[in-house]
Every structure is written in C-alpha cells, then in structure tokens.
Short mmCIF file of C-alpha atoms in Angstrom, two decimals:
data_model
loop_
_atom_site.label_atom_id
_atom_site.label_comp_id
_atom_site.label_asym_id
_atom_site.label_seq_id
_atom_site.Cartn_x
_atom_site.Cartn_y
_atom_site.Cartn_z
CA UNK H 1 98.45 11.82 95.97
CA UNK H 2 98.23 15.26 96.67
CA UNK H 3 97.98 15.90 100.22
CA UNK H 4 96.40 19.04 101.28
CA UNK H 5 97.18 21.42 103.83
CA UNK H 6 93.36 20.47 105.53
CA UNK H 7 94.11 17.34 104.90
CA UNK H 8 97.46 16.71 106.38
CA UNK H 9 96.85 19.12 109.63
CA UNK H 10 93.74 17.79 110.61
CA UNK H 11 95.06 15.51 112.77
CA UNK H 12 97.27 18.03 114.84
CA UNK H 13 93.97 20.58 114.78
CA UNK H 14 92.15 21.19 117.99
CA UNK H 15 89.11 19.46 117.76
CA UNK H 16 86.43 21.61 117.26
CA UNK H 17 84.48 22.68 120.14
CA UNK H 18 80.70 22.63 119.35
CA UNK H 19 78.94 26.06 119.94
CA UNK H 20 76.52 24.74 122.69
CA UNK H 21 73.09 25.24 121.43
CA UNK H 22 70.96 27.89 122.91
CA UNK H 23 69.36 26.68 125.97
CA UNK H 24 66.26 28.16 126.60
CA UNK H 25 66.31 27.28 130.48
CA UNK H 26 68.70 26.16 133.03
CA UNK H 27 66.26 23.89 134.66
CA UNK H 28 65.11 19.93 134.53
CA UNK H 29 68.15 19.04 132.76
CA UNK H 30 68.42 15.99 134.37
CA UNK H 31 65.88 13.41 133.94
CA UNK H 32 64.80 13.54 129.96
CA UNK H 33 62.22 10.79 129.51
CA UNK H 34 62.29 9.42 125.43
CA UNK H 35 58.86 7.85 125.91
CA UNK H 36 57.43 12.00 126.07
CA UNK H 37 59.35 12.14 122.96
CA UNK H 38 62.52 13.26 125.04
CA UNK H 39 60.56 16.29 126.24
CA UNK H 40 61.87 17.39 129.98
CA UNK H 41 58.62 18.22 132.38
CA UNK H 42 59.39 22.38 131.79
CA UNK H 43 59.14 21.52 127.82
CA UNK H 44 55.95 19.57 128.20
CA UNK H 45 54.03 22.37 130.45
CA UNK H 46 54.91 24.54 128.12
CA UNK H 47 54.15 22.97 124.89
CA UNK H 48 50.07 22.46 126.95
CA UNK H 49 50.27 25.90 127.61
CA UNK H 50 50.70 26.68 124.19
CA UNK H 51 48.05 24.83 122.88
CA UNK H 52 45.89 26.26 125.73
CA UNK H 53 46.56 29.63 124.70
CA UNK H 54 46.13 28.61 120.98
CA UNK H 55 42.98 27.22 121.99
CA UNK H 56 41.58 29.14 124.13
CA UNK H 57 41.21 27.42 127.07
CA UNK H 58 43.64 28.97 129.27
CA UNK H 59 46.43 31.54 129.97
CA UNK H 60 49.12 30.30 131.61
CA UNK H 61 53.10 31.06 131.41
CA UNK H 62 55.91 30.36 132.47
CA UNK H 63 57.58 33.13 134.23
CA UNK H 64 61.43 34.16 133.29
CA UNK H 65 64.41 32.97 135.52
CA UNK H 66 64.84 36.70 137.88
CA UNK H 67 68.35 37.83 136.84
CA UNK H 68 70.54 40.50 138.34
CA UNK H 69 71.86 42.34 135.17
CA UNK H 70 74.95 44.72 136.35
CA UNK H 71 76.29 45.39 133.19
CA UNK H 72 75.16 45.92 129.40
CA UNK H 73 77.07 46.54 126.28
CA UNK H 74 75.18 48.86 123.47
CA UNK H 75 77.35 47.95 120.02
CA UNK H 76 76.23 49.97 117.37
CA UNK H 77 74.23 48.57 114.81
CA UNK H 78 73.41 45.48 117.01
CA UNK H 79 71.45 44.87 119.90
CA UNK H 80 72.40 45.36 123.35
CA UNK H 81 74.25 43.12 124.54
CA UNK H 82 74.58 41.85 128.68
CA UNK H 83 77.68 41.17 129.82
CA UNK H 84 77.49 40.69 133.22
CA UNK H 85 74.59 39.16 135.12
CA UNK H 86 74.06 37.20 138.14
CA UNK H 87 71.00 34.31 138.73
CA UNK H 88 68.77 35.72 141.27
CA UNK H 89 66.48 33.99 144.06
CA UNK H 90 63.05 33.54 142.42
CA UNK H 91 60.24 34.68 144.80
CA UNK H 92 57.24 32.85 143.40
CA UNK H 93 56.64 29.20 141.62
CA UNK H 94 57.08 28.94 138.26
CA UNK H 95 54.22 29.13 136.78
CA UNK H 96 50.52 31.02 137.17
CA UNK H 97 47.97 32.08 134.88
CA UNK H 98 44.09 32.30 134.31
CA UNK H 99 41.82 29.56 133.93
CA UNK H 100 37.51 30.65 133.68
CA UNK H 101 38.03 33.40 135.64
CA UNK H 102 40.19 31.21 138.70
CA UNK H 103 44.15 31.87 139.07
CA UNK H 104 46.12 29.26 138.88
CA UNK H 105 49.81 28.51 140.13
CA UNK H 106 51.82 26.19 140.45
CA UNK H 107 55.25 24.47 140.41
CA UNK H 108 56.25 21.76 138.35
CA UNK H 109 59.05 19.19 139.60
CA UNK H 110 60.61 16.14 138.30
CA UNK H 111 62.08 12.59 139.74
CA UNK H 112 63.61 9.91 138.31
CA UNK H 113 62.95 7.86 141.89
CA UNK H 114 60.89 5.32 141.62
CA UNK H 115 58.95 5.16 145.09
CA UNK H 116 59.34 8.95 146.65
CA UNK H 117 59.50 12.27 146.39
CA UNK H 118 61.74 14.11 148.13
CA UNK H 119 60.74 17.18 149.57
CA UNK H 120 63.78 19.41 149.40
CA UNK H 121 62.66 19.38 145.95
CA UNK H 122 60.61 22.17 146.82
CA UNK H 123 62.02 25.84 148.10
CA UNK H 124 61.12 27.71 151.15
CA UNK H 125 60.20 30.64 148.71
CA UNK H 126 57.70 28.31 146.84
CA UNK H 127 55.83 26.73 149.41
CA UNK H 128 55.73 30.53 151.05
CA UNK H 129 54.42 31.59 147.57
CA UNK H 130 51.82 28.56 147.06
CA UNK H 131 50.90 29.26 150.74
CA UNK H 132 50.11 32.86 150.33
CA UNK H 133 47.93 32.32 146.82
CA UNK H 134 45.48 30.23 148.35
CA UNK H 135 45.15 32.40 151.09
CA UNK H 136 43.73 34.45 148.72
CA UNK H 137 41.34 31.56 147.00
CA UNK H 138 43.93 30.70 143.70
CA UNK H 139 43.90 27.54 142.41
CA UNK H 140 47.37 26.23 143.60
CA UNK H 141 48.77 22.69 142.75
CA UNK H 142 52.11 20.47 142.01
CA UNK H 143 52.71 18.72 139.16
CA UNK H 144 54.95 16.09 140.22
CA UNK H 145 56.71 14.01 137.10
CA UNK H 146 58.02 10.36 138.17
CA UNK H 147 60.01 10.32 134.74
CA UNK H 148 61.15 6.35 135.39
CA UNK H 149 57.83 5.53 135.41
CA UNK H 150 56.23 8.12 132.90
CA UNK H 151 54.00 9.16 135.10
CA UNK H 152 52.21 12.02 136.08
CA UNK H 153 50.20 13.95 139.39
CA UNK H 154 48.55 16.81 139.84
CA UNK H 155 48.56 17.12 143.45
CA UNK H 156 46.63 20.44 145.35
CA UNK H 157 49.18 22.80 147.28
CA UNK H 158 47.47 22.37 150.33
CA UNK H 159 48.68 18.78 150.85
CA UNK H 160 51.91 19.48 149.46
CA UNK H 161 52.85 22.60 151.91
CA UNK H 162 51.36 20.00 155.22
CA UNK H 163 54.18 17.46 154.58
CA UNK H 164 56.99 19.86 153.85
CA UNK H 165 56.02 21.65 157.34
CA UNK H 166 55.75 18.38 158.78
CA UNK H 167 58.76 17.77 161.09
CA UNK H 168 61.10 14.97 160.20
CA UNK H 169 58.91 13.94 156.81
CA UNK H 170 61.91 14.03 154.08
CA UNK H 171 59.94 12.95 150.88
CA UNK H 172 55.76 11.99 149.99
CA UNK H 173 55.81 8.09 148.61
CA UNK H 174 54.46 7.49 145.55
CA UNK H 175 51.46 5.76 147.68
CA UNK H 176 50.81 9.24 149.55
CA UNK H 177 51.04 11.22 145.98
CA UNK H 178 48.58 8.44 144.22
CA UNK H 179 45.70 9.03 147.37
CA UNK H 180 46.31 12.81 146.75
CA UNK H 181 46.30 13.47 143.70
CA UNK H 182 44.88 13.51 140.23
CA UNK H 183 46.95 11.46 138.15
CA UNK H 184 47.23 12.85 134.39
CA UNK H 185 48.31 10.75 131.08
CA UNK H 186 51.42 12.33 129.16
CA UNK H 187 49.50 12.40 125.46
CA UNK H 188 49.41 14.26 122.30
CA UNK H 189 47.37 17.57 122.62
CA UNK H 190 48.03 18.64 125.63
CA UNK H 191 50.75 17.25 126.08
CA UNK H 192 49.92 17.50 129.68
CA UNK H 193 46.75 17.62 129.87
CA UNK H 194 47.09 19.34 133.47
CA UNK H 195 43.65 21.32 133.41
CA UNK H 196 41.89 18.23 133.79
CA UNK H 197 43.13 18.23 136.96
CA UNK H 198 41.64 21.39 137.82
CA UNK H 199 38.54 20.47 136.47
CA UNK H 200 38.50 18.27 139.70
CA UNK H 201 39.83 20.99 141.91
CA UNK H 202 36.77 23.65 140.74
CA UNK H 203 34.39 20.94 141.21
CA UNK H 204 35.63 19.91 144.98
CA UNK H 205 35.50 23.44 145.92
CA UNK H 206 32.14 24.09 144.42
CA UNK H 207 30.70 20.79 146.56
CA UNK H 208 32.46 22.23 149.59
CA UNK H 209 31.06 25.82 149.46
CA UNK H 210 28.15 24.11 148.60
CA UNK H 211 26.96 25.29 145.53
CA UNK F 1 102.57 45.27 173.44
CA UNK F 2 102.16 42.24 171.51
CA UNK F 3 101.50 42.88 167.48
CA UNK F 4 99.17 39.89 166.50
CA UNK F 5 100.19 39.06 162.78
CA UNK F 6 96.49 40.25 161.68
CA UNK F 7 96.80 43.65 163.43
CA UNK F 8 100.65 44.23 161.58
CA UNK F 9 99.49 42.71 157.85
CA UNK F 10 96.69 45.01 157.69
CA UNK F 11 98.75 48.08 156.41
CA UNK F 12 99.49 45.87 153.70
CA UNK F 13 95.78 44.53 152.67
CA UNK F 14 94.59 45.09 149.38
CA UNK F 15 91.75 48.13 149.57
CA UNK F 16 88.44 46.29 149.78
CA UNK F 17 87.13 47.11 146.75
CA UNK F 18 83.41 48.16 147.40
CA UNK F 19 80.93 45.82 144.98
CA UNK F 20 79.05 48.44 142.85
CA UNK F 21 75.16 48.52 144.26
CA UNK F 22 73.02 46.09 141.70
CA UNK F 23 70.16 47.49 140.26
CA UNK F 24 67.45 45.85 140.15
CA UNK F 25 65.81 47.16 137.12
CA UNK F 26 66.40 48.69 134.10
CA UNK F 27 63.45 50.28 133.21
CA UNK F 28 61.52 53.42 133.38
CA UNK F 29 64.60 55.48 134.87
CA UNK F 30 63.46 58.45 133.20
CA UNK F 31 60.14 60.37 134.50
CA UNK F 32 60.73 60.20 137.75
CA UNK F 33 58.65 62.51 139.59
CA UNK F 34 60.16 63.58 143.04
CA UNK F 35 56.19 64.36 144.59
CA UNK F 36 56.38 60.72 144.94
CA UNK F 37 59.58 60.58 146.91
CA UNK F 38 61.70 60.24 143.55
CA UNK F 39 59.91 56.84 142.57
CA UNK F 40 59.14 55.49 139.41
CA UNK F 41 55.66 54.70 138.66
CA UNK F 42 56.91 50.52 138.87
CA UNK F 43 59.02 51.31 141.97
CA UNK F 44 55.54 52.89 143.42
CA UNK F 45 53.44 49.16 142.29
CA UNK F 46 56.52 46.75 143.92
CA UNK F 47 56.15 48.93 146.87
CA UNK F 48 52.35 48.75 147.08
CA UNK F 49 52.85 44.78 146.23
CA UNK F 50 54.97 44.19 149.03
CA UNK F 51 52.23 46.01 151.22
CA UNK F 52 49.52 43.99 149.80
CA UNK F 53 51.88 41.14 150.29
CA UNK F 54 52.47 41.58 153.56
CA UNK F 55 49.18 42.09 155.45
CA UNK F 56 47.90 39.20 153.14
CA UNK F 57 45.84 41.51 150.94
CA UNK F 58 46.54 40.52 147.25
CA UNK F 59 49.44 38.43 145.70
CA UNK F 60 50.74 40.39 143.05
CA UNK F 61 54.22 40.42 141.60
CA UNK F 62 56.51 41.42 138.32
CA UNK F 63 57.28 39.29 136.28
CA UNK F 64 60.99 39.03 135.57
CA UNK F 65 62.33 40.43 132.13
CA UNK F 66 62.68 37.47 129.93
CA UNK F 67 66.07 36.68 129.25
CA UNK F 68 67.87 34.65 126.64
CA UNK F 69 71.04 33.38 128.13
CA UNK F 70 74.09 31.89 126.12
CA UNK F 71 77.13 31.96 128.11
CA UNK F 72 77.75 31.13 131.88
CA UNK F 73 81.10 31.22 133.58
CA UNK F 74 81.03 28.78 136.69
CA UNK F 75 83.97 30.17 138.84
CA UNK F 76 85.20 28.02 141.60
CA UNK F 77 84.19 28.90 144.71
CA UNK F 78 82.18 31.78 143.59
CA UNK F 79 78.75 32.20 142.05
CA UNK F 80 77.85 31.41 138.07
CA UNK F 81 78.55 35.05 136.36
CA UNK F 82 76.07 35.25 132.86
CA UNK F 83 78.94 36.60 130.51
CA UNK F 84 76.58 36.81 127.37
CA UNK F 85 72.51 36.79 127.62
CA UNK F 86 70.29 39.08 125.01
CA UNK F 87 66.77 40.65 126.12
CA UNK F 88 64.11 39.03 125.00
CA UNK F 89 61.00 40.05 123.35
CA UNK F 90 58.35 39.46 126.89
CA UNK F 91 54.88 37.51 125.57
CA UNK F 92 53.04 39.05 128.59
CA UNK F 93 52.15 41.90 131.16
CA UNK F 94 54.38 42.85 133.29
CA UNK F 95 52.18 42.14 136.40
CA UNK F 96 49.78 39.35 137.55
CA UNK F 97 48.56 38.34 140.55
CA UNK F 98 45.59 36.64 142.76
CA UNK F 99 43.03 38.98 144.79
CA UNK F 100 40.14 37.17 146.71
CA UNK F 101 40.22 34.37 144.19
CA UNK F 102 40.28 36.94 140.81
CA UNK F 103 42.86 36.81 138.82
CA UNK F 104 44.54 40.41 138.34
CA UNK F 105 46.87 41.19 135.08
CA UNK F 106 48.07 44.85 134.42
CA UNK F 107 50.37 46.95 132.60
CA UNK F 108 51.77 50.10 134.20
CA UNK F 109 52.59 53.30 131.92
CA UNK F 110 53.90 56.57 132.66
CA UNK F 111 54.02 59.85 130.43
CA UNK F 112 55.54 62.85 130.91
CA UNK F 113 52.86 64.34 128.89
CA UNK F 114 50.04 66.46 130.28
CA UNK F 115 46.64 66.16 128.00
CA UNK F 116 47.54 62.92 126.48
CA UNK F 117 48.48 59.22 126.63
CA UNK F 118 50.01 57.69 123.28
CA UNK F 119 49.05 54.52 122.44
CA UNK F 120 52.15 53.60 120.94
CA UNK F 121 53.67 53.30 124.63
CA UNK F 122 51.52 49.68 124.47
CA UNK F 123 53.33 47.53 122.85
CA UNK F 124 50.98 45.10 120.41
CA UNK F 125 51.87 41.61 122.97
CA UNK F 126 50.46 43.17 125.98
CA UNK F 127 47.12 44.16 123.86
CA UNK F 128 47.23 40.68 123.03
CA UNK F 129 47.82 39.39 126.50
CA UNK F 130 44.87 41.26 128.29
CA UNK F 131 42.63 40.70 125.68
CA UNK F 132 43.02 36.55 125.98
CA UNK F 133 42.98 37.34 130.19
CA UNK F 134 39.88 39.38 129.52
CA UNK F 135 38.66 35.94 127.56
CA UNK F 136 39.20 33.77 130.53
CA UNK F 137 37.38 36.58 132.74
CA UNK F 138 40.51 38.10 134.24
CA UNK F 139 39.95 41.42 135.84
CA UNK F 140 42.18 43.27 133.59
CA UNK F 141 43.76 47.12 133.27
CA UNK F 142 46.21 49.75 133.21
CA UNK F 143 47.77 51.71 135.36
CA UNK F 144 48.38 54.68 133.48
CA UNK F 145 50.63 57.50 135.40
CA UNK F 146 50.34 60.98 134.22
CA UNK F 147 53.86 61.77 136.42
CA UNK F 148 53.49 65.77 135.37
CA UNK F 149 50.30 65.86 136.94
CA UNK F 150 50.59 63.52 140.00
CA UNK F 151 47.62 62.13 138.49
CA UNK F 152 47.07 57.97 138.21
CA UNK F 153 44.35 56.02 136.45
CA UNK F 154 43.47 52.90 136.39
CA UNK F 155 41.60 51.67 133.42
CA UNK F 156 39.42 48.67 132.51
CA UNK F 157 41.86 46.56 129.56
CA UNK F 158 38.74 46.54 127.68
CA UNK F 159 38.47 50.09 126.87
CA UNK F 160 42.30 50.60 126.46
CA UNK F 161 42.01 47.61 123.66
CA UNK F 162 39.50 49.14 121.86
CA UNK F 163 41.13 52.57 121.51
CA UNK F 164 44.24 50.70 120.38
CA UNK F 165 42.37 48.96 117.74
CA UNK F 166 40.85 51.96 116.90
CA UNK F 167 41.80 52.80 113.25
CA UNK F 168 44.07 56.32 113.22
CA UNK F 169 43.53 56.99 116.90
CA UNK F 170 47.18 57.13 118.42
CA UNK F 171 46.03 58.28 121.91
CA UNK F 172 43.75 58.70 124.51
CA UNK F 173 42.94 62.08 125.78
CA UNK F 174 43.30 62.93 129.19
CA UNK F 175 39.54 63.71 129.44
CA UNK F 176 39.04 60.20 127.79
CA UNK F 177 40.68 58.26 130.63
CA UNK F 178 38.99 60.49 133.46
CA UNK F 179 35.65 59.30 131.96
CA UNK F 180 36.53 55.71 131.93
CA UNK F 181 38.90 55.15 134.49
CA UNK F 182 39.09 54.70 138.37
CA UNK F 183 42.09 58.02 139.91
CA UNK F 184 43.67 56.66 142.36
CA UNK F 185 45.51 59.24 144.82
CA UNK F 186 49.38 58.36 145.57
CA UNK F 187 49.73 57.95 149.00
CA UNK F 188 51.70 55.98 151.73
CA UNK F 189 50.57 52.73 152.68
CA UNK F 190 50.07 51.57 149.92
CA UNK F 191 52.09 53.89 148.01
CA UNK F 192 49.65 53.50 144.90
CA UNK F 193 46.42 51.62 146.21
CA UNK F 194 45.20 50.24 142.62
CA UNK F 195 43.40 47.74 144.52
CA UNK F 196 40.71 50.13 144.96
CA UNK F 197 40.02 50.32 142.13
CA UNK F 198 39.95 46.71 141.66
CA UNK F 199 36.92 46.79 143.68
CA UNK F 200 35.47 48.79 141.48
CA UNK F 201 35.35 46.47 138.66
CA UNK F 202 34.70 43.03 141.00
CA UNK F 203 31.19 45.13 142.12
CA UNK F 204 30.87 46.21 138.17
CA UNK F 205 31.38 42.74 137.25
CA UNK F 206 28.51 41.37 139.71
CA UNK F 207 26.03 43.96 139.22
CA UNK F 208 26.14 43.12 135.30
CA UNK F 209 26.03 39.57 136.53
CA UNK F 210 23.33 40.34 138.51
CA UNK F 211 24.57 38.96 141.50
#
C-alpha cells in the first residue's frame, strides 16, 4: 500500500485551526435559545426590523458598535484595510427608529435567570440616554429576553430607569417585569413582534393626554 | 541627602512614549472652512448636538460608521486592539434623533462649489432611507453646506428625493435650494442651529394638517 506523503504526515500536522466565521457583533453571545431557532435576542430584533422595513411598518436599526479607528492600511487594488482600532463607549441604546410619525428607542437585553433581572445589565450611558429621549416625548422601552424560559417583555423606560435609580434594588423579578410590561410571543413574522407593544404604549399615552 | 531609589532610576526610564491623539473621525477632512473656526460641516452638527443635548433641547446623535470586524487581539492586562475590521457599506443617515416627540433623520453635505450642489454626493441608501422615514412621517432633510460661501441650507428630504430621481438632473442649483430650503446662519451657541429650521417644517406640517 502506497502510503502518501498526506497520508503518512497527517498525524504529526498541526491541526487545522478553523478561520472563525465572521461575526457580525460582539454582543449576546451568551445565552442562544434553540427553541427561536438558535437566534440570540440582537439576531431576532433585527430579523423584525427587517421585515418591518420590508413591510412598511417601521424604520428601525440597529446602530454600529462606536469604534476608535487609529490606523488604516490602503493596499492597492483592494479595499482599505483597518489595522488598528479600539472598542469605544457607546453613548446611546442600541437601537431607535420611526414608528407613525413617534421615535422609538430602546435597548434590548438578555438573561438566562430564571426569576430576575439584574440591573447592572443596563449602563449608566443607557439609562442617561433612555432618560433624555423621553424627555423629549420618544417612545422609549426594554425588551427584556428570559431565554430559559423563552420568554419575552416589552417593558416602558420609565419603569425601567425608577428601579435602576432606586438605592439598594440590584435586579426587577420576573413578577415586577410581568405587572410592567407587555409580554410579546417569539413567532414567525416578526420574529419579535415588538411593535405590538407599542401599539399599547401610543394608546396609554393617547388616554392620558386625553384624546 | 538621601537618594530614594525612584528619584536615582529615573535617569534610566524608558522615554514615555506620548500615545498619538485618536481621531475620532475619518470623514470630511477636506473643505474645511476656517470662517467657522476651522470646523467641518459634521464637527459644526456634533457641536450643535451636544448643545441641544445639553440644555435638553433635542436628542440627536451620529450614528457610528458601520464596521465589519474580523480579528481582535485580547492583550492581558490591556484593552482588546481590532487588528483587522473592513468599512462597511452604512444602510442609513448619518443622523437621527428625537425633538418634542418628532422623529428627526438628516444627512449633512458640504461642497466646495459655489452655484451648485451635485447630486452624486447622495449616495442611493440615504435616498432610500429618508424616503421610508418620510413614509412613517419623519421630519426629514439635508443639511447642505455651501463651505465657499458660508452659506447652509436645510432642505425638506422630499424635494432633495425628487431631484435625485429626476431623470438627467445631476444637481441642484444654488438658486434651487434658496427657493426650497430654510438658511440657517452659523453661529455660536449652537454652532449650526438646524433646529430652526425644524420648526419650520413641524408648523408646515400642521398647517397642511390643519391643525
């Protein structure tokens, strides 16, 4: 039998490393829930926001991570190329957009807990951000993704920004998210259906400024 | 006297060598006009955004350029350094933001030009973008800067759409944009107050609406 060079050094060969497929974002690694088809909570935002755009129901994106870029290679014939480049402090949520003429934002945060949320879940530059849009009337919300249990709240900004300023109050239970919230079912088109949600919101506000 | 060992090693300390400053964008370094103490036309909108910001007058912010990472070195003790990343084609404005409950989306232009404003300087996604914000009743524009003239416009998305749809049109005259377009005098605080002109459009909007 003829043994070939492959053959006979293959088992002295490194073993190959794997490339590591382009990752689109650095975030909600953790936490991949197979019963929403192994979509993370980013992935399944942004797959409704596609079909809302598609649609045309709403405009909403997500925005890019900020990066510091210090330095850039131009090879010819190719495209540029950054070579050095640091992760920089975001200094809104995540997401925002346009819904029938309201602006929406909001942040979108997953758990695999079972009972509570833990608040240092959220950053001082997001609850600042969330803070500052409804100041100024925008429709601002969390959705908060309890991936053990495959579920799903929309819960407003205002309630959300009370408890993290609340002194000593480390997390929300589940309990506390359910009476604030509107809970939404992970499905098929949306996948999220998240505008549901602020269906509800609109129609509060309208009843409270009374028209 | 007594030579502390700090005070006798320092003769032989490496030169602290001084970080290069990180800039924080890459874009629009050409153009700049020093009338407007040497700023860009975007360094003149982040400055008027942080105003707004600040005394809680409008929400607006750039969005990061979108950024398609593939390698990250994770030194020890030291922050992750992106070794390889590619830009990435952006699928919206560059701005957005929340004023009194409307939704605000813009592009900002400058031209070095002085009796016209190509339309090739829009690129065919942010035509796209404004017109689907325009669908979900965003108040929508341009901020085009004429950076020869000192002269700033900011104009309704729907007219800049249709001249870019416009079969063999591949500008828009100067006299074009003074007719349909809100000036808007560079100044200090804000440095470019677009917001006025925002106005402008909200009390358009509600006389068509009758309201």
């Amino acid at each position: 039998m003829v043994k070939y060079p492959s053959g006979s050094l293959a088992a002295f060969r490194k073993p190959v490393q794997k490339k590591p497929t382009l990752k689109r974002s650095y975030h909600h690694k953790k936490g991949v829930n197979f019963s929403d088809r192994g979509m993370t909570l980013e992935q399944q935002i942004n797959e409704s926001n596609k079909y809302y755009l598609s649609e045309e129901i709403a405009v909403v994106h997500k925005k890019p991570t900020p990066i510091q870029i210090v330095k850039v290679d131009y090879p010819k014939r190719s495209k540029a190329v950054i070579r050095e480049a640091y992760f920089r402090q975001a200094s809104t949520t995540d997401y925002n957009g346009v819904y029938q003429g309201y602006y929406l934002d909001f942040e979108a945060k997953e758990t695999k807990n079972k009972t509570n949320f833990p608040l240092k879940n959220f950053h001082e530059h997001q609850i600042y951000h969330l803070d500052e849009c409804l100041k100024q009337q925008g429709i601002c919300f969390t959705i908060i993704g309890f991936t053990s249990l495959d579920r799903y709240f929309v819960t407003p900004a205002s309630f959300v920004i009370q408890a993290w300023k609340t002194k000593n109050k480390s997390s929300l239970t589940l309990k506390e998210i359910e009476d604030h919230s509107v809970e939404i079912k992970s499905g098929f088109h949306p996948t999220l259906p998240y505008i549901e949600a602020v269906d509800h919101f609109i129609k509060d506000r309208k009843r409270l400024n009374g028209k």
